[in-house]
mmCIF file of C-alpha atoms in Angstrom:
data_model
loop_
_atom_site.group_PDB
_atom_site.id
_atom_site.type_symbol
_atom_site.label_atom_id
_atom_site.label_comp_id
_atom_site.label_asym_id
_atom_site.label_seq_id
_atom_site.Cartn_x
_atom_site.Cartn_y
_atom_site.Cartn_z
ATOM 1 C CA UNK O 825 -5.520 55.069 15.911
ATOM 2 C CA UNK O 826 -2.052 53.881 15.231
ATOM 3 C CA UNK O 827 -1.030 52.974 11.770
ATOM 4 C CA UNK O 828 1.566 50.647 10.328
ATOM 5 C CA UNK O 829 2.659 49.723 6.998
ATOM 6 C CA UNK O 830 4.252 46.167 5.749
ATOM 7 C CA UNK O 831 5.861 45.511 2.583
ATOM 8 C CA UNK O 832 5.719 41.738 2.929
ATOM 9 C CA UNK O 833 2.472 39.659 1.508
ATOM 10 C CA UNK O 834 0.396 38.531 4.591
ATOM 11 C CA UNK O 835 1.337 35.602 5.979
ATOM 12 C CA UNK O 836 -0.800 35.233 9.339
ATOM 13 C CA UNK O 837 -4.205 36.203 7.244
ATOM 14 C CA UNK O 838 -4.342 33.226 4.618
ATOM 15 C CA UNK O 839 -7.324 32.581 3.210
ATOM 16 C CA UNK O 840 -7.198 28.849 3.708
ATOM 17 C CA UNK O 841 -5.343 28.534 7.050
ATOM 18 C CA UNK O 842 -6.309 31.661 8.604
ATOM 19 C CA UNK O 843 -7.981 31.646 12.184
ATOM 20 C CA UNK O 844 -10.648 33.653 10.510
ATOM 21 C CA UNK O 845 -12.337 30.567 9.145
ATOM 22 C CA UNK O 846 -12.869 27.036 9.588
ATOM 23 C CA UNK O 847 -12.827 25.812 6.203
ATOM 24 C CA UNK O 848 -13.002 26.964 2.904
ATOM 25 C CA UNK O 849 -16.457 24.967 2.203
ATOM 26 C CA UNK O 850 -18.281 26.324 5.708
ATOM 27 C CA UNK O 851 -18.367 30.129 5.577
ATOM 28 C CA UNK O 852 -19.852 29.899 9.378
ATOM 29 C CA UNK O 853 -17.290 31.221 12.108
ATOM 30 C CA UNK O 854 -17.507 29.501 15.412
ATOM 31 C CA UNK O 855 -19.394 31.428 17.710
ATOM 32 C CA UNK O 856 -17.071 33.722 20.031
ATOM 33 C CA UNK O 857 -17.718 34.185 23.945
ATOM 34 C CA UNK O 858 -18.318 37.571 25.007
ATOM 35 C CA UNK O 859 -15.459 39.808 26.009
ATOM 36 C CA UNK O 860 -14.502 43.368 26.104
ATOM 37 C CA UNK O 861 -11.646 43.512 23.688
ATOM 38 C CA UNK O 862 -13.474 45.382 20.861
ATOM 39 C CA UNK O 863 -14.453 47.979 23.699
ATOM 40 C CA UNK O 864 -10.869 49.720 23.550
ATOM 41 C CA UNK O 865 -10.775 53.307 22.452
ATOM 42 C CA UNK O 866 -7.820 52.710 20.424
ATOM 43 C CA UNK O 867 -7.631 50.364 17.391
ATOM 44 C CA UNK O 868 -4.386 49.328 15.493
ATOM 45 C CA UNK O 869 -4.896 48.782 12.020
ATOM 46 C CA UNK O 870 -2.034 47.263 9.725
ATOM 47 C CA UNK O 871 -1.756 47.607 6.111
ATOM 48 C CA UNK O 872 -1.226 44.645 4.136
ATOM 49 C CA UNK O 873 0.501 44.761 0.498
ATOM 50 C CA UNK O 874 0.273 41.676 -1.839
ATOM 51 C CA UNK O 875 1.496 41.216 -5.330
ATOM 52 C CA UNK O 876 -1.115 40.052 -7.995
ATOM 53 C CA UNK O 877 0.148 38.596 -11.562
ATOM 54 C CA UNK O 878 -1.928 39.752 -14.276
ATOM 55 C CA UNK O 879 -3.031 37.493 -16.370
ATOM 56 C CA UNK O 880 -4.374 37.865 -20.243
ATOM 57 C CA UNK O 881 -7.436 36.162 -21.938
ATOM 58 C CA UNK O 882 -5.271 33.225 -23.246
ATOM 59 C CA UNK O 883 -3.712 32.818 -19.589
ATOM 60 C CA UNK O 884 -0.226 34.474 -19.817
ATOM 61 C CA UNK O 885 1.321 36.447 -17.284
ATOM 62 C CA UNK O 886 1.588 39.850 -18.655
ATOM 63 C CA UNK O 887 2.334 42.148 -15.784
ATOM 64 C CA UNK O 888 1.918 42.822 -11.971
ATOM 65 C CA UNK O 889 -0.438 44.876 -9.762
ATOM 66 C CA UNK O 890 -0.600 45.125 -6.121
ATOM 67 C CA UNK O 891 -3.710 45.091 -3.487
ATOM 68 C CA UNK O 892 -2.800 47.813 -0.588
ATOM 69 C CA UNK O 893 -5.613 46.838 2.038
ATOM 70 C CA UNK O 894 -6.055 47.839 5.370
ATOM 71 C CA UNK O 895 -6.457 44.926 7.833
ATOM 72 C CA UNK O 896 -7.531 44.306 11.621
ATOM 73 C CA UNK O 897 -4.778 43.070 13.706
ATOM 74 C CA UNK O 898 -4.575 39.248 14.217
ATOM 75 C CA UNK O 899 -6.161 39.294 17.851
ATOM 76 C CA UNK O 900 -8.839 41.312 16.742
ATOM 77 C CA UNK O 901 -9.431 40.233 13.292
ATOM 78 C CA UNK O 902 -11.839 37.124 13.863
ATOM 79 C CA UNK O 903 -14.285 38.878 16.183
ATOM 80 C CA UNK O 904 -14.446 41.970 13.528
ATOM 81 C CA UNK O 905 -15.229 39.766 10.667
ATOM 82 C CA UNK O 906 -17.432 37.557 13.056
ATOM 83 C CA UNK O 907 -19.523 40.315 14.137
ATOM 84 C CA UNK O 908 -19.989 41.655 10.128
ATOM 85 C CA UNK O 909 -20.905 38.552 8.498
ATOM 86 C CA UNK O 910 -23.724 37.904 11.417
ATOM 87 C CA UNK O 911 -24.557 41.070 10.925
ATOM 88 C CA UNK O 912 -25.313 40.666 7.187
ATOM 89 C CA UNK O 913 -27.114 37.324 7.835
ATOM 90 C CA UNK O 914 -29.245 38.773 10.663
ATOM 91 C CA UNK O 915 -30.556 41.697 8.758
ATOM 92 C CA UNK O 916 -31.850 39.653 5.736
ATOM 93 C CA UNK O 917 -34.431 38.176 8.143
ATOM 94 C CA UNK O 918 -38.030 39.205 7.415
ATOM 95 C CA UNK O 919 -39.177 38.647 10.796
ATOM 96 C CA UNK O 920 -42.798 37.850 9.026
ATOM 97 C CA UNK O 921 -43.280 34.189 11.259
ATOM 98 C CA UNK O 922 -46.375 34.723 13.378
ATOM 99 C CA UNK O 923 -48.472 32.405 15.217
ATOM 100 C CA UNK O 924 -52.073 32.671 16.637
ATOM 101 C CA UNK O 925 -52.531 32.631 20.334
ATOM 102 C CA UNK O 926 -55.560 30.880 22.172
ATOM 103 C CA UNK O 927 -57.148 34.190 22.066
ATOM 104 C CA UNK O 928 -56.668 34.854 18.217
ATOM 105 C CA UNK O 929 -57.832 31.478 17.162
ATOM 106 C CA UNK O 930 -61.405 31.504 15.820
ATOM 107 C CA UNK O 931 -63.826 29.476 17.396
ATOM 108 C CA UNK O 932 -64.117 27.952 20.779
ATOM 109 C CA UNK O 933 -66.822 29.934 22.322
ATOM 110 C CA UNK O 934 -68.784 26.978 23.525
ATOM 111 C CA UNK O 935 -68.145 24.790 26.429
ATOM 112 C CA UNK O 936 -67.299 21.130 24.548
ATOM 113 C CA UNK O 937 -69.491 19.296 27.152
ATOM 114 C CA UNK O 938 -70.546 19.851 30.518
ATOM 115 C CA UNK O 939 -68.160 20.724 33.364
ATOM 116 C CA UNK O 940 -68.830 17.145 35.748
ATOM 117 C CA UNK O 941 -70.533 13.854 35.380
ATOM 118 C CA UNK O 942 -68.562 13.084 32.162
ATOM 119 C CA UNK O 943 -65.327 11.421 33.899
ATOM 120 C CA UNK O 944 -63.121 13.431 31.308
ATOM 121 C CA UNK O 945 -61.157 16.233 32.147
ATOM 122 C CA UNK O 946 -62.804 19.713 32.303
ATOM 123 C CA UNK O 947 -62.844 21.626 29.021
ATOM 124 C CA UNK O 948 -63.832 25.145 28.365
ATOM 125 C CA UNK O 949 -63.040 25.515 24.952
ATOM 126 C CA UNK O 950 -61.773 23.593 21.700
ATOM 127 C CA UNK O 951 -59.480 26.128 20.977
ATOM 128 C CA UNK O 952 -56.862 25.104 24.055
ATOM 129 C CA UNK O 953 -53.341 24.786 23.117
ATOM 130 C CA UNK O 954 -53.847 21.193 24.214
ATOM 131 C CA UNK O 955 -55.891 20.079 21.480
ATOM 132 C CA UNK O 956 -55.189 20.091 17.533
ATOM 133 C CA UNK O 957 -56.494 23.329 16.063
ATOM 134 C CA UNK O 958 -55.864 25.460 18.734
ATOM 135 C CA UNK O 959 -53.443 28.304 19.892
ATOM 136 C CA UNK O 960 -50.127 28.236 20.067
ATOM 137 C CA UNK O 961 -48.072 29.168 23.492
ATOM 138 C CA UNK O 962 -45.170 31.351 23.132
ATOM 139 C CA UNK O 963 -44.964 30.968 19.421
ATOM 140 C CA UNK O 964 -43.346 33.398 17.006
ATOM 141 C CA UNK O 965 -44.766 36.799 16.255
ATOM 142 C CA UNK O 966 -43.640 39.248 13.825
ATOM 143 C CA UNK O 967 -40.528 41.435 14.979
ATOM 144 C CA UNK O 968 -37.438 43.155 13.591
ATOM 145 C CA UNK O 969 -34.177 41.223 13.982
ATOM 146 C CA UNK O 970 -31.751 43.853 12.474
ATOM 147 C CA UNK O 971 -28.974 44.777 14.190
ATOM 148 C CA UNK O 972 -26.461 47.859 13.521
ATOM 149 C CA UNK O 973 -22.763 48.143 12.819
ATOM 150 C CA UNK O 974 -20.898 51.205 12.441
ATOM 151 C CA UNK O 975 -19.308 51.866 8.901
ATOM 152 C CA UNK O 976 -15.770 51.942 9.961
ATOM 153 C CA UNK O 977 -16.432 48.644 11.526
ATOM 154 C CA UNK O 978 -17.690 47.145 8.558
ATOM 155 C CA UNK O 979 -15.184 48.388 6.084
ATOM 156 C CA UNK O 980 -12.956 47.260 8.040
ATOM 157 C CA UNK O 981 -14.464 43.715 8.232
ATOM 158 C CA UNK O 982 -14.197 43.699 4.648
ATOM 159 C CA UNK O 983 -10.893 44.785 4.024
ATOM 160 C CA UNK O 984 -9.873 42.266 6.661
ATOM 161 C CA UNK O 985 -11.483 39.405 4.776
ATOM 162 C CA UNK O 986 -10.300 40.487 1.040
ATOM 163 C CA UNK O 987 -6.695 40.616 2.375
ATOM 164 C CA UNK O 988 -7.120 37.527 3.755
ATOM 165 C CA UNK O 989 -8.024 35.844 0.109
ATOM 166 C CA UNK O 990 -5.184 37.423 -1.587
ATOM 167 C CA UNK O 991 -3.637 33.635 -1.848
ATOM 168 C CA UNK O 992 -6.292 32.483 -3.595
ATOM 169 C CA UNK O 993 -7.333 35.850 -6.024
ATOM 170 C CA UNK O 994 -6.368 36.055 -9.517
ATOM 171 C CA UNK O 995 -6.049 39.112 -11.573
ATOM 172 C CA UNK O 996 -7.211 39.289 -15.361
ATOM 173 C CA UNK O 997 -7.449 41.549 -17.961
ATOM 174 C CA UNK O 998 -10.604 42.936 -18.781
ATOM 175 C CA UNK O 999 -12.399 40.132 -21.378
ATOM 176 C CA UNK O 1000 -15.831 41.627 -21.746
ATOM 177 C CA UNK O 1001 -15.394 42.234 -25.496
ATOM 178 C CA UNK O 1002 -13.829 38.610 -26.067
ATOM 179 C CA UNK O 1003 -17.254 37.187 -25.853
ATOM 180 C CA UNK O 1004 -19.177 38.072 -29.408
ATOM 181 C CA UNK O 1005 -21.880 35.823 -28.382
ATOM 182 C CA UNK O 1006 -22.970 34.552 -25.227
ATOM 183 C CA UNK O 1007 -20.953 30.856 -24.855
ATOM 184 C CA UNK O 1008 -21.005 28.994 -21.529
ATOM 185 C CA UNK O 1009 -18.091 26.182 -22.664
ATOM 186 C CA UNK O 1010 -16.243 29.224 -24.022
ATOM 187 C CA UNK O 1011 -16.174 30.943 -20.565
ATOM 188 C CA UNK O 1012 -15.621 27.694 -18.830
ATOM 189 C CA UNK O 1013 -12.404 26.957 -21.120
ATOM 190 C CA UNK O 1014 -11.268 30.813 -20.066
ATOM 191 C CA UNK O 1015 -11.702 29.825 -16.270
ATOM 192 C CA UNK O 1016 -9.023 26.568 -17.198
ATOM 193 C CA UNK O 1017 -6.755 28.804 -18.848
ATOM 194 C CA UNK O 1018 -6.567 30.837 -15.654
ATOM 195 C CA UNK O 1019 -6.176 27.937 -13.346
ATOM 196 C CA UNK O 1020 -9.894 27.931 -12.277
ATOM 197 C CA UNK O 1021 -11.672 24.824 -11.695
ATOM 198 C CA UNK O 1022 -15.479 25.234 -12.600
ATOM 199 C CA UNK O 1023 -16.320 22.935 -9.804
ATOM 200 C CA UNK O 1024 -14.720 25.287 -6.934
ATOM 201 C CA UNK O 1025 -16.606 28.028 -5.892
ATOM 202 C CA UNK O 1026 -15.402 31.145 -7.970
ATOM 203 C CA UNK O 1027 -16.249 34.477 -7.332
ATOM 204 C CA UNK O 1028 -15.649 37.162 -10.369
ATOM 205 C CA UNK O 1029 -15.349 41.029 -8.802
ATOM 206 C CA UNK O 1030 -15.810 43.310 -12.047
ATOM 207 C CA UNK O 1031 -16.554 46.911 -12.332
ATOM 208 C CA UNK O 1032 -18.990 46.022 -15.264
ATOM 209 C CA UNK O 1033 -20.377 43.046 -16.309
ATOM 210 C CA UNK O 1034 -21.361 43.014 -20.144
ATOM 211 C CA UNK O 1035 -24.571 41.073 -21.211
ATOM 212 C CA UNK O 1036 -22.701 38.356 -22.989
ATOM 213 C CA UNK O 1037 -20.411 37.715 -20.082
ATOM 214 C CA UNK O 1038 -23.009 37.265 -17.814
ATOM 215 C CA UNK O 1039 -25.163 35.363 -19.929
ATOM 216 C CA UNK O 1040 -22.042 32.977 -20.603
ATOM 217 C CA UNK O 1041 -21.817 32.289 -16.781
ATOM 218 C CA UNK O 1042 -25.039 32.421 -15.354
ATOM 219 C CA UNK O 1043 -25.540 28.782 -15.986
ATOM 220 C CA UNK O 1044 -22.423 27.850 -13.597
ATOM 221 C CA UNK O 1045 -24.029 27.062 -10.310
ATOM 222 C CA UNK O 1046 -20.640 27.205 -8.547
ATOM 223 C CA UNK O 1047 -19.885 30.911 -9.996
ATOM 224 C CA UNK O 1048 -20.815 34.209 -8.523
ATOM 225 C CA UNK O 1049 -20.647 37.256 -10.640
ATOM 226 C CA UNK O 1050 -20.566 40.591 -8.699
ATOM 227 C CA UNK O 1051 -19.893 43.924 -8.902
ATOM 228 C CA UNK O 1052 -18.685 46.950 -6.743
ATOM 229 C CA UNK O 1053 -22.126 47.919 -5.749
ATOM 230 C CA UNK O 1054 -23.240 44.116 -4.895
ATOM 231 C CA UNK O 1055 -20.061 42.875 -3.117
ATOM 232 C CA UNK O 1056 -20.514 41.493 0.342
ATOM 233 C CA UNK O 1057 -18.771 39.811 3.035
ATOM 234 C CA UNK O 1058 -20.589 36.350 2.719
ATOM 235 C CA UNK O 1059 -19.537 35.483 -1.016
ATOM 236 C CA UNK O 1060 -16.113 36.535 0.122
ATOM 237 C CA UNK O 1061 -15.644 33.856 2.722
ATOM 238 C CA UNK O 1062 -17.818 31.536 0.855
ATOM 239 C CA UNK O 1063 -15.410 31.377 -2.400
ATOM 240 C CA UNK O 1064 -12.706 29.150 -2.970
ATOM 241 C CA UNK O 1065 -11.117 31.297 -5.813
ATOM 242 C CA UNK O 1066 -11.761 35.214 -6.080
ATOM 243 C CA UNK O 1067 -11.278 36.535 -9.558
ATOM 244 C CA UNK O 1068 -10.673 40.173 -9.985
ATOM 245 C CA UNK O 1069 -9.701 42.738 -12.506
ATOM 246 C CA UNK O 1070 -7.121 45.500 -12.834
ATOM 247 C CA UNK O 1071 -10.044 48.082 -12.620
ATOM 248 C CA UNK O 1072 -11.289 46.102 -9.649
ATOM 249 C CA UNK O 1073 -7.834 46.279 -7.969
ATOM 250 C CA UNK O 1074 -7.455 49.756 -8.383
ATOM 251 C CA UNK O 1075 -11.010 50.378 -6.626
ATOM 252 C CA UNK O 1076 -10.355 48.066 -3.638
ATOM 253 C CA UNK O 1077 -7.183 50.033 -3.234
ATOM 254 C CA UNK O 1078 -9.068 53.449 -3.233
ATOM 255 C CA UNK O 1079 -12.006 52.475 -1.368
ATOM 256 C CA UNK O 1080 -10.457 49.886 1.427
ATOM 257 C CA UNK O 1081 -6.850 51.033 1.416
ATOM 258 C CA UNK O 1082 -4.559 53.312 3.338
ATOM 259 C CA UNK O 1083 -5.091 56.429 1.356
ATOM 260 C CA UNK O 1084 -9.059 56.244 1.756
ATOM 261 C CA UNK O 1085 -10.171 59.169 3.675
ATOM 262 C CA UNK O 1086 -12.843 58.734 6.527
ATOM 263 C CA UNK O 1087 -15.926 61.200 6.341
ATOM 264 C CA UNK O 1088 -17.622 62.726 9.448
ATOM 265 C CA UNK O 1089 -20.450 60.758 9.071
ATOM 266 C CA UNK O 1090 -18.605 57.372 8.990
ATOM 267 C CA UNK O 1091 -19.885 56.644 12.509
ATOM 268 C CA UNK O 1092 -23.289 56.219 11.901
ATOM 269 C CA UNK O 1093 -24.437 52.784 10.676
ATOM 270 C CA UNK O 1094 -23.972 51.518 7.298
ATOM 271 C CA UNK O 1095 -27.071 49.862 5.562
ATOM 272 C CA UNK O 1096 -26.461 49.768 1.856
ATOM 273 C CA UNK O 1097 -23.222 48.716 1.803
ATOM 274 C CA UNK O 1098 -22.715 44.700 1.002
ATOM 275 C CA UNK O 1099 -26.585 44.224 1.724
ATOM 276 C CA UNK O 1100 -27.796 44.115 -2.043
ATOM 277 C CA UNK O 1101 -27.096 40.591 -3.547
ATOM 278 C CA UNK O 1102 -25.912 40.158 -7.006
ATOM 279 C CA UNK O 1103 -28.178 40.512 -9.870
ATOM 280 C CA UNK O 1104 -26.599 39.037 -12.449
ATOM 281 C CA UNK O 1105 -26.303 35.260 -11.018
ATOM 282 C CA UNK O 1106 -28.293 34.701 -8.021
ATOM 283 C CA UNK O 1107 -27.456 32.099 -5.780
ATOM 284 C CA UNK O 1108 -29.174 31.256 -2.392
ATOM 285 C CA UNK O 1109 -30.613 34.413 -2.049
ATOM 286 C CA UNK O 1110 -34.041 33.533 -0.233
ATOM 287 C CA UNK O 1111 -34.599 35.352 3.072
ATOM 288 C CA UNK O 1112 -34.741 33.180 6.385
ATOM 289 C CA UNK O 1113 -37.991 33.700 8.584
#
């Protein structure tokens, strides 16, 4: 595995103009044709360094911080992110849809009418799929939709998506103690001071969400308040703006940066990371059949 470090901010992985995404409002990636490009044994990973200004609670620029994350090469970044988001969405399917076949439908043991001399088509049961109340032909049955993905691949997809969103990131100082009581109006005013539009999709990633901050932000329908435990790929792709704190930046650098040391059991499938929806503010968390 080759590793190259670039000191300039990422230009080919822009959150708005990148080939990874169709548009900021539609996080779904277009379907990819089957290829063997990901089956190579050697994967080139570059490290993208981005400078983020740190804003105070009043909106003033106080200092700068750096986001140093691993990123997949442009020729395979789209496929890696696509595979990870499809895995997350498909693993959320419960697979409980079930229909009854002709043999499972109750009734239908008696022949409706005699075989001949009626001028009608012959019928042996009222539970035939051709009649109302009958069985279903080739209907869905309970099944397991889950698919597997390696930890390294999922972590690379997460870091690639984060590095592609650096142009839309905002870093603010810790503001949990600024809210003495829950006030949605004050939270919206703070968002405007940080250059955020309450009508846009904004994702806050904080190490710890205080009670007053969670109560102040939960009535904003376009806002997602997440922690590292609830961080997931869909919310990253579905957000117009990402708001981080200095502690969160340090966590992302340690978790998805070049200094992260892989464990021996990282090749096994990763089930826990990114699969839990946000508990602070839940938006569209219903599972599909």
